[in-house]
Coordinates of C-alpha atoms in Angstrom, one line a residue:
M30 CA 0.0 0.0 0.0
L31 CA 1.3 3.4 -0.9
Q32 CA 1.7 6.1 1.7
V33 CA -0.2 9.3 1.4
T34 CA 3.0 11.4 2.1
D35 CA 4.7 9.7 -0.9
I36 CA 1.7 10.3 -3.1
R37 CA 1.6 14.0 -2.1
D38 CA 5.4 14.4 -2.7
N39 CA 5.6 12.3 -5.9
K40 CA 2.1 12.6 -7.4
D41 CA 3.2 13.5 -11.0
A42 CA 6.0 10.9 -11.0
F43 CA 3.6 8.2 -9.7
I44 CA 1.0 9.1 -12.3
T45 CA 3.6 8.8 -15.1
A46 CA 4.9 5.5 -13.7
L47 CA 1.4 4.0 -13.4
K48 CA 0.8 4.7 -17.1
K49 CA 3.0 1.6 -17.6
R50 CA 0.2 -0.3 -16.0
N51 CA -2.2 1.4 -18.4
I52 CA -3.8 3.3 -15.5
D53 CA -4.6 7.0 -15.3
A54 CA -4.2 7.5 -11.6
T55 CA -4.9 11.3 -11.7
P56 CA -8.5 11.2 -10.4
L57 CA -7.8 8.5 -7.8
F58 CA -4.8 10.4 -6.4
E59 CA -6.9 13.6 -6.3
E60 CA -9.5 11.8 -4.3
V61 CA -6.9 10.4 -2.0
L62 CA -5.4 13.8 -1.3
Q63 CA -8.8 15.4 -0.8
T64 CA -9.9 12.7 1.6
D65 CA -6.6 13.0 3.4
E66 CA -7.1 16.8 3.7
L67 CA -10.6 16.2 5.1
R68 CA -9.1 13.7 7.6
R69 CA -6.4 16.1 8.7
S70 CA -8.7 19.1 9.0
T71 CA -11.2 17.0 11.0
Q72 CA -8.4 15.7 13.2
A73 CA -7.3 19.3 13.8
K74 CA -10.8 20.4 14.8
L75 CA -11.2 17.4 17.1
D76 CA -7.8 18.0 18.8
N77 CA -8.7 21.7 19.3
I78 CA -12.1 20.8 20.9
L79 CA -10.5 18.2 23.1
A80 CA -7.8 20.6 24.2
E81 CA -10.4 23.3 25.0
S82 CA -12.6 20.7 26.8
N83 CA -9.7 19.6 29.0
K84 CA -8.9 23.2 29.8
I85 CA -12.5 24.0 30.8
S86 CA -12.6 20.8 32.9
K87 CA -9.6 22.0 34.9
E88 CA -11.3 25.5 35.3
I89 CA -14.5 23.8 36.6
G90 CA -12.5 21.9 39.2
I91 CA -10.9 25.1 40.4
L92 CA -14.2 27.0 40.5
F93 CA -15.9 24.3 42.6
K94 CA -12.9 24.3 44.9
N95 CA -13.2 28.0 45.4
G96 CA -16.9 27.9 45.9
N97 CA -17.9 29.5 42.6
S98 CA -20.5 26.8 41.7
Q99 CA -22.6 29.1 39.6
K100 CA -19.9 29.8 37.1
A101 CA -18.7 26.2 37.3
N102 CA -22.2 24.9 36.3
A103 CA -22.3 27.4 33.4
L104 CA -19.0 26.0 32.1
K105 CA -20.3 22.4 32.5
E106 CA -23.1 23.2 30.0
K107 CA -20.3 24.2 27.5
T108 CA -18.5 20.9 28.1
T109 CA -21.7 19.0 27.3
Q110 CA -21.9 20.9 24.0
Y111 CA -18.2 20.0 23.4
K112 CA -19.0 16.3 24.0
E113 CA -21.6 16.3 21.3
E114 CA -19.3 18.1 18.9
T115 CA -16.5 15.6 19.8
K116 CA -18.8 12.6 19.1
T117 CA -19.8 14.1 15.7
L118 CA -16.2 14.9 14.7
Q119 CA -15.0 11.5 15.8
E120 CA -17.6 9.8 13.6
E121 CA -16.5 12.0 10.7
L122 CA -12.9 11.3 11.3
N123 CA -13.5 7.5 11.4
A124 CA -15.4 7.7 8.2
A125 CA -12.6 9.7 6.5
V126 CA -9.9 7.3 7.8
E127 CA -11.9 4.3 6.5
Q128 CA -12.5 5.9 3.1
L129 CA -8.8 6.8 2.8
Q130 CA -7.8 3.3 3.7
Q131 CA -10.1 1.8 1.0
L132 CA -8.8 4.2 -1.6
L133 CA -5.2 3.2 -0.8
Y134 CA -6.0 -0.5 -0.8
N135 CA -7.1 -0.2 -4.5
I136 CA -4.0 1.5 -5.8
P137 CA -1.4 -0.9 -7.2
N138 CA 2.3 -0.5 -6.6
I139 CA 4.5 1.9 -8.6
P140 CA 6.5 0.0 -11.3
N141 CA 10.3 0.2 -11.2
N142 CA 12.1 2.1 -13.9
L143 CA 13.2 -1.2 -15.4
V144 CA 9.6 -2.3 -16.0
P145 CA 8.9 -2.1 -19.8
A146 CA 5.6 -0.5 -20.9
G147 CA 3.1 -2.9 -22.4
S148 CA -0.5 -4.1 -22.1
S149 CA -0.2 -7.9 -21.9
E150 CA 2.2 -10.9 -21.6
D151 CA 3.1 -10.4 -25.3
D152 CA 5.0 -7.3 -24.3
N153 CA 7.2 -8.9 -21.6
E154 CA 10.9 -8.6 -22.2
E155 CA 13.1 -11.7 -22.4
V156 CA 16.3 -11.0 -20.5
F157 CA 17.9 -14.5 -20.4
R158 CA 17.7 -17.9 -22.0
A159 CA 19.5 -21.2 -21.3
G160 CA 19.4 -24.9 -22.0
E161 CA 19.0 -26.8 -25.2
I162 CA 15.6 -27.8 -26.4
P163 CA 15.7 -31.6 -26.9
K164 CA 14.8 -33.3 -30.1
L165 CA 12.2 -35.9 -29.2
A166 CA 11.4 -39.1 -31.0
E167 CA 8.5 -39.1 -33.5
G168 CA 5.2 -39.6 -31.7
A169 CA 6.3 -37.7 -28.5
L170 CA 3.4 -37.2 -26.2
P171 CA 2.2 -34.3 -24.0
H172 CA 2.4 -34.9 -20.2
W173 CA -1.3 -35.7 -19.8
E174 CA -0.9 -38.6 -22.2
L175 CA 2.4 -39.7 -20.6
A176 CA 0.7 -39.6 -17.2
K177 CA -2.0 -42.0 -18.5
K178 CA 0.5 -44.2 -20.4
Y179 CA 2.7 -44.8 -17.3
D180 CA -0.2 -44.6 -14.8
I181 CA 1.5 -41.9 -12.6
I182 CA -1.1 -39.1 -12.5
D183 CA -4.9 -39.8 -12.6
F184 CA -6.8 -36.7 -13.6
E185 CA -10.1 -38.5 -13.9
L186 CA -9.9 -39.9 -10.4
G187 CA -9.2 -36.4 -9.0
N188 CA -12.2 -35.2 -10.9
K189 CA -14.3 -37.9 -9.3
I190 CA -13.1 -37.1 -5.8
T191 CA -13.2 -33.3 -6.0
G192 CA -13.5 -31.9 -9.5
A193 CA -11.4 -30.7 -12.4
G194 CA -8.0 -29.3 -11.4
F195 CA -7.4 -31.7 -8.5
P196 CA -5.2 -34.5 -9.8
V197 CA -4.2 -37.7 -8.0
Y198 CA -0.4 -38.6 -8.2
K199 CA 0.3 -42.3 -8.1
G200 CA 3.3 -44.6 -7.7
K201 CA 6.4 -43.1 -9.3
G202 CA 4.5 -39.9 -10.1
A203 CA 3.9 -39.3 -6.4
R204 CA 7.5 -40.2 -5.6
L205 CA 8.8 -37.8 -8.2
Q206 CA 6.5 -35.1 -6.8
R207 CA 7.9 -35.7 -3.3
A208 CA 11.5 -35.8 -4.7
L209 CA 11.0 -32.3 -6.3
I210 CA 9.7 -30.8 -3.0
S211 CA 12.7 -32.2 -1.0
Y212 CA 15.2 -31.1 -3.7
F213 CA 13.8 -27.6 -3.8
L214 CA 13.8 -27.3 0.0
D215 CA 17.3 -28.6 0.2
K216 CA 18.5 -26.1 -2.4
N217 CA 16.9 -23.3 -0.5
T218 CA 18.1 -24.2 2.9
A219 CA 21.6 -24.7 1.6
A220 CA 21.4 -21.1 0.3
G221 CA 20.6 -19.8 3.8
Y222 CA 16.8 -19.9 3.9
T223 CA 15.2 -21.1 7.1
E224 CA 12.5 -23.7 6.5
Y225 CA 9.0 -23.2 7.9
Q226 CA 5.8 -25.2 7.9
V227 CA 2.9 -22.8 7.9
P228 CA -1.0 -23.0 8.1
L229 CA -2.8 -23.6 4.8
M230 CA -5.6 -21.1 5.8
V231 CA -5.2 -17.5 6.7
N232 CA -7.4 -14.8 8.3
E233 CA -8.6 -11.7 6.5
A234 CA -5.9 -9.5 8.1
S235 CA -3.2 -11.8 6.5
G236 CA -4.9 -11.5 3.1
F237 CA -4.9 -7.7 3.3
G238 CA -1.4 -7.7 4.6
T239 CA 0.2 -9.2 1.5
G240 CA -2.2 -7.7 -0.9
Q241 CA -4.4 -10.7 -2.0
L242 CA -7.3 -8.8 -0.5
P243 CA -9.2 -7.0 -1.9
D244 CA -7.4 -7.4 -5.3
K245 CA -7.7 -11.2 -5.7
E246 CA -10.7 -12.0 -3.4
G247 CA -12.6 -13.8 -6.1
Q248 CA -9.6 -16.1 -6.9
M249 CA -9.3 -17.5 -3.4
Y250 CA -11.3 -20.2 -1.8
H251 CA -13.2 -18.7 1.2
V252 CA -14.3 -20.7 4.2
T253 CA -17.2 -18.5 5.0
E254 CA -18.3 -19.9 8.3
D255 CA -14.9 -19.0 9.9
N256 CA -14.0 -16.2 7.5
L257 CA -10.7 -17.9 6.6
Y258 CA -9.1 -18.2 3.1
L259 CA -7.2 -21.2 1.7
I260 CA -3.7 -19.9 0.7
P261 CA -2.9 -19.2 -2.9
T262 CA 0.8 -19.3 -2.1
A263 CA 3.0 -19.8 1.0
E264 CA 4.0 -16.1 0.5
V265 CA 0.9 -15.1 2.4
P266 CA 1.4 -17.0 5.8
V267 CA 5.2 -16.8 5.7
T268 CA 5.3 -13.0 5.1
N269 CA 2.5 -12.5 7.7
M270 CA 4.7 -14.1 10.3
F271 CA 6.3 -10.6 10.5
R272 CA 3.1 -8.5 10.6
D273 CA 3.1 -5.8 13.3
E274 CA 6.8 -6.5 14.0
I275 CA 9.6 -4.0 14.6
L276 CA 12.9 -5.7 13.7
Q277 CA 16.4 -4.6 14.3
A278 CA 18.5 -3.6 11.3
K279 CA 21.2 -6.1 12.3
D280 CA 18.6 -8.9 11.9
L281 CA 18.2 -8.2 8.2
P282 CA 18.0 -9.9 5.9
I283 CA 15.6 -12.6 7.0
L284 CA 15.3 -15.5 4.6
C285 CA 12.4 -18.0 4.7
T286 CA 11.3 -21.0 2.7
G287 CA 8.4 -23.3 2.9
Y288 CA 6.5 -26.0 1.0
T289 CA 2.7 -25.8 0.9
P290 CA -0.2 -27.0 -1.3
C291 CA -1.7 -23.9 -2.9
F292 CA -5.4 -23.3 -3.8
R293 CA -6.7 -21.0 -6.6
R294 CA -10.1 -20.5 -8.0
E295 CA -8.9 -19.7 -11.5
A296 CA -11.5 -19.1 -14.2
G297 CA -12.2 -22.3 -16.1
S298 CA -11.4 -22.6 -19.8
Y299 CA -10.7 -25.2 -22.4
G300 CA -7.9 -26.2 -24.7
A301 CA -4.4 -27.6 -24.6
H302 CA -3.0 -24.6 -22.7
V303 CA -5.0 -25.6 -19.6
R304 CA -5.0 -29.4 -20.0
G305 CA -3.3 -31.7 -17.5
L306 CA -0.9 -29.9 -15.1
N307 CA -1.0 -26.6 -17.0
R308 CA -3.6 -25.1 -14.8
L309 CA -4.8 -26.5 -11.5
H310 CA -7.0 -25.5 -8.5
Q311 CA -4.7 -27.3 -6.1
F312 CA -1.0 -27.6 -6.6
D313 CA 2.3 -27.9 -4.7
K314 CA 4.8 -25.1 -4.5
V315 CA 8.0 -24.3 -2.6
E316 CA 8.3 -20.6 -1.9
I317 CA 11.2 -18.3 -0.9
V318 CA 10.5 -15.0 1.0
R319 CA 13.0 -12.3 2.1
I320 CA 12.7 -9.4 4.5
E321 CA 15.3 -6.9 3.4
H322 CA 16.8 -3.5 4.2
P323 CA 15.7 -1.1 1.5
S324 CA 19.3 -0.4 0.4
N325 CA 19.7 -4.1 -0.5
S326 CA 16.4 -5.3 -1.8
H327 CA 17.1 -5.0 -5.5
N328 CA 20.5 -6.8 -5.1
A329 CA 18.5 -9.5 -3.2
L330 CA 16.1 -9.7 -6.1
D331 CA 19.0 -10.3 -8.5
G332 CA 20.3 -13.0 -6.2
M333 CA 16.9 -14.7 -6.1
V334 CA 16.9 -14.8 -9.9
E335 CA 20.3 -16.4 -9.9
H336 CA 19.2 -19.0 -7.3
V337 CA 16.2 -20.1 -9.4
K338 CA 18.5 -20.2 -12.5
E339 CA 20.8 -22.6 -10.6
I340 CA 18.0 -25.0 -9.8
L341 CA 16.8 -25.1 -13.4
N342 CA 20.4 -25.5 -14.7
E343 CA 20.7 -28.6 -12.4
L344 CA 17.4 -30.0 -13.7
Q345 CA 18.8 -29.4 -17.2
L346 CA 15.5 -27.9 -18.5
P347 CA 15.5 -25.3 -21.2
Y348 CA 14.2 -22.1 -19.8
R349 CA 14.0 -18.4 -20.2
V350 CA 13.6 -15.4 -17.9
L351 CA 11.2 -12.5 -18.7
R352 CA 10.9 -9.1 -17.2
L353 CA 7.2 -8.4 -16.9
C354 CA 5.8 -5.4 -18.6
G355 CA 3.5 -2.9 -16.8
G356 CA 0.3 -4.5 -18.1
D357 CA 1.3 -8.0 -16.8
L358 CA 2.9 -6.9 -13.5
G359 CA 1.2 -8.1 -10.3
F360 CA -0.8 -5.6 -8.2
T361 CA 1.7 -5.6 -5.3
S362 CA 5.0 -5.8 -7.3
V363 CA 7.4 -3.1 -8.4
L364 CA 9.5 -5.5 -10.5
T365 CA 8.9 -9.2 -11.4
Y366 CA 10.9 -11.7 -13.3
D367 CA 9.0 -14.8 -14.7
F368 CA 10.7 -18.1 -15.4
E369 CA 9.4 -20.3 -18.2
V370 CA 10.3 -23.8 -19.1
F371 CA 10.0 -24.9 -22.7
S372 CA 7.7 -27.9 -23.2
T373 CA 8.9 -29.6 -26.3
A374 CA 5.9 -31.9 -26.6
Q375 CA 3.5 -29.0 -26.4
D376 CA 5.8 -26.6 -28.3
R377 CA 5.2 -23.8 -25.9
W378 CA 6.6 -22.0 -22.8
L379 CA 5.2 -22.8 -19.4
E380 CA 5.5 -20.4 -16.5
I381 CA 7.1 -22.0 -13.5
S382 CA 8.2 -19.2 -11.2
S383 CA 7.7 -15.5 -10.5
V384 CA 10.3 -13.6 -8.5
S385 CA 9.2 -10.2 -7.2
N386 CA 10.3 -7.2 -5.2
F387 CA 7.4 -5.4 -3.4
E388 CA 9.6 -2.7 -1.8
T389 CA 7.5 -1.1 1.1
F390 CA 4.1 -1.9 -0.5
Q391 CA 3.4 -5.0 1.6
A392 CA 5.4 -3.8 4.6
N393 CA 3.1 -0.7 4.9
R394 CA 0.1 -2.9 5.0
L395 CA 1.7 -5.3 7.4
K396 CA 3.2 -2.6 9.6
L397 CA 6.5 -4.4 9.2
R398 CA 9.3 -2.1 10.3
F399 CA 12.9 -2.1 11.5
K400 CA 14.9 0.4 13.6
D401 CA 17.6 2.1 11.5
E402 CA 21.0 3.4 12.6
N403 CA 19.3 6.5 14.1
N404 CA 16.9 4.2 16.1
K405 CA 14.0 5.4 13.9
N406 CA 11.3 3.1 12.6
Q407 CA 11.5 2.4 8.8
L408 CA 9.4 0.2 6.6
A409 CA 11.3 -2.9 5.5
H410 CA 11.2 -4.3 1.9
T411 CA 9.6 -7.7 1.1
L412 CA 10.4 -10.1 -1.7
N413 CA 9.2 -13.5 -2.7
G414 CA 9.6 -16.1 -5.4
S415 CA 8.6 -19.6 -6.4
A416 CA 11.5 -22.0 -6.0
L417 CA 9.6 -23.7 -7.6
A418 CA 6.0 -24.4 -8.5
L419 CA 5.8 -28.1 -9.1
P420 CA 3.0 -28.8 -11.8
R421 CA 4.7 -27.3 -14.8
V422 CA 8.2 -28.3 -13.7
L423 CA 6.9 -31.8 -13.5
A424 CA 5.2 -31.4 -16.9
G425 CA 8.5 -30.1 -18.4
I426 CA 10.4 -33.1 -17.0
L427 CA 7.9 -35.6 -18.3
E428 CA 7.8 -34.1 -21.7
N429 CA 11.4 -33.2 -22.3
Y430 CA 12.9 -36.3 -20.7
Q431 CA 10.7 -38.8 -22.5
T432 CA 12.4 -41.5 -24.6
T433 CA 11.3 -44.6 -26.4
E434 CA 12.3 -46.6 -23.3
G435 CA 10.4 -44.4 -20.8
I436 CA 10.8 -41.1 -19.0
K437 CA 14.3 -40.5 -17.7
I438 CA 14.7 -38.7 -14.3
P439 CA 17.1 -35.7 -14.1
E440 CA 20.3 -36.8 -12.6
V441 CA 20.1 -34.4 -9.7
L442 CA 16.7 -36.0 -8.7
V443 CA 17.7 -39.7 -8.8
P444 CA 19.0 -39.8 -5.2
Y445 CA 15.7 -38.3 -4.1
C446 CA 13.5 -40.6 -6.2
G447 CA 15.4 -43.8 -5.8
F448 CA 14.9 -44.6 -9.5
S449 CA 16.2 -43.3 -12.8
L450 CA 13.4 -44.2 -15.2
I451 CA 9.6 -44.3 -15.3
D452 CA 8.7 -47.2 -17.6

């Protein structure tokens, strides 16, 4: 969430930057500043009346003490009037604060200067590519056909139990899934991330804290009876561990990783681009989260990108890195890099990771601060990334590693799987 002081001081620059998101923020910023001016003037009136009321109350006490009850009672009538005015002003102040908060909740983050202009994923900028696209034998199959052929993922059984988008992993498919989770976690902890196991449901405050609410409310599963939300990513509970915290600068950076199932109510559609593992309502993901000093957050983002590159290099999957354009940039992010693996059997790129810097946007919502060298409270910077999301990594492995003898397992995963071939 943006701060009003920043909007006031940088309004024109913010309006220009938000044009990268194809947003004209001028009327919204004007409404924010007008509402804040109303809040400030109402607060000033309230403070003046409270101060005057306190002053009169002291005078009344002195008058009664000195036996001047007639004048004291006259002043008491004035304090009654002040109480009514105080009540009215407090209600007006509460309404202005609530209106201002709602306005700020609906303003996306300001894109970084590196973010290219653009309206859709077609305008994202490729910044890196690695790995050779394998040449598959004639008759190569997409992963949903391979899953059926080798009986390792049952999409129909998942549909029977729950519905579309909830697959059942079986035998070597389940073991490969578990191997990927363990491998990702081991890579992350070896890089200095502390592993956490976190709840799979969060309260409303947590959803607002990391920006899923109100922006993505319709995309999350809502447990209405208890007003809890199934998490769309481990980013939400992990980052919210630090909500309302004041850290010490010496404790930064804080590096966290965690594995969770993730749940998303994505709009249904048809076609090969959403078949099989390409789009699910429940999927597994290993997440990395960093709490950083503002001076180091963009260096940390570059480091996270290199970390994900290392994992994909070890898996020997062909991949590319995209810098997202303004039109494709997430609501809370100032700068995001997407990783995509090439699926040879589908002849298309599959997104497998997003690595983002939110700067102070989430921290302001979370009230996540640290004490600087002058012992003043400052907002921290938050970052997160997928390291990695499993479904499309698994799809890439099944499709790119298929042979006439079966599906080979990437060498780095063999010790985790206990087998080197799915046949």
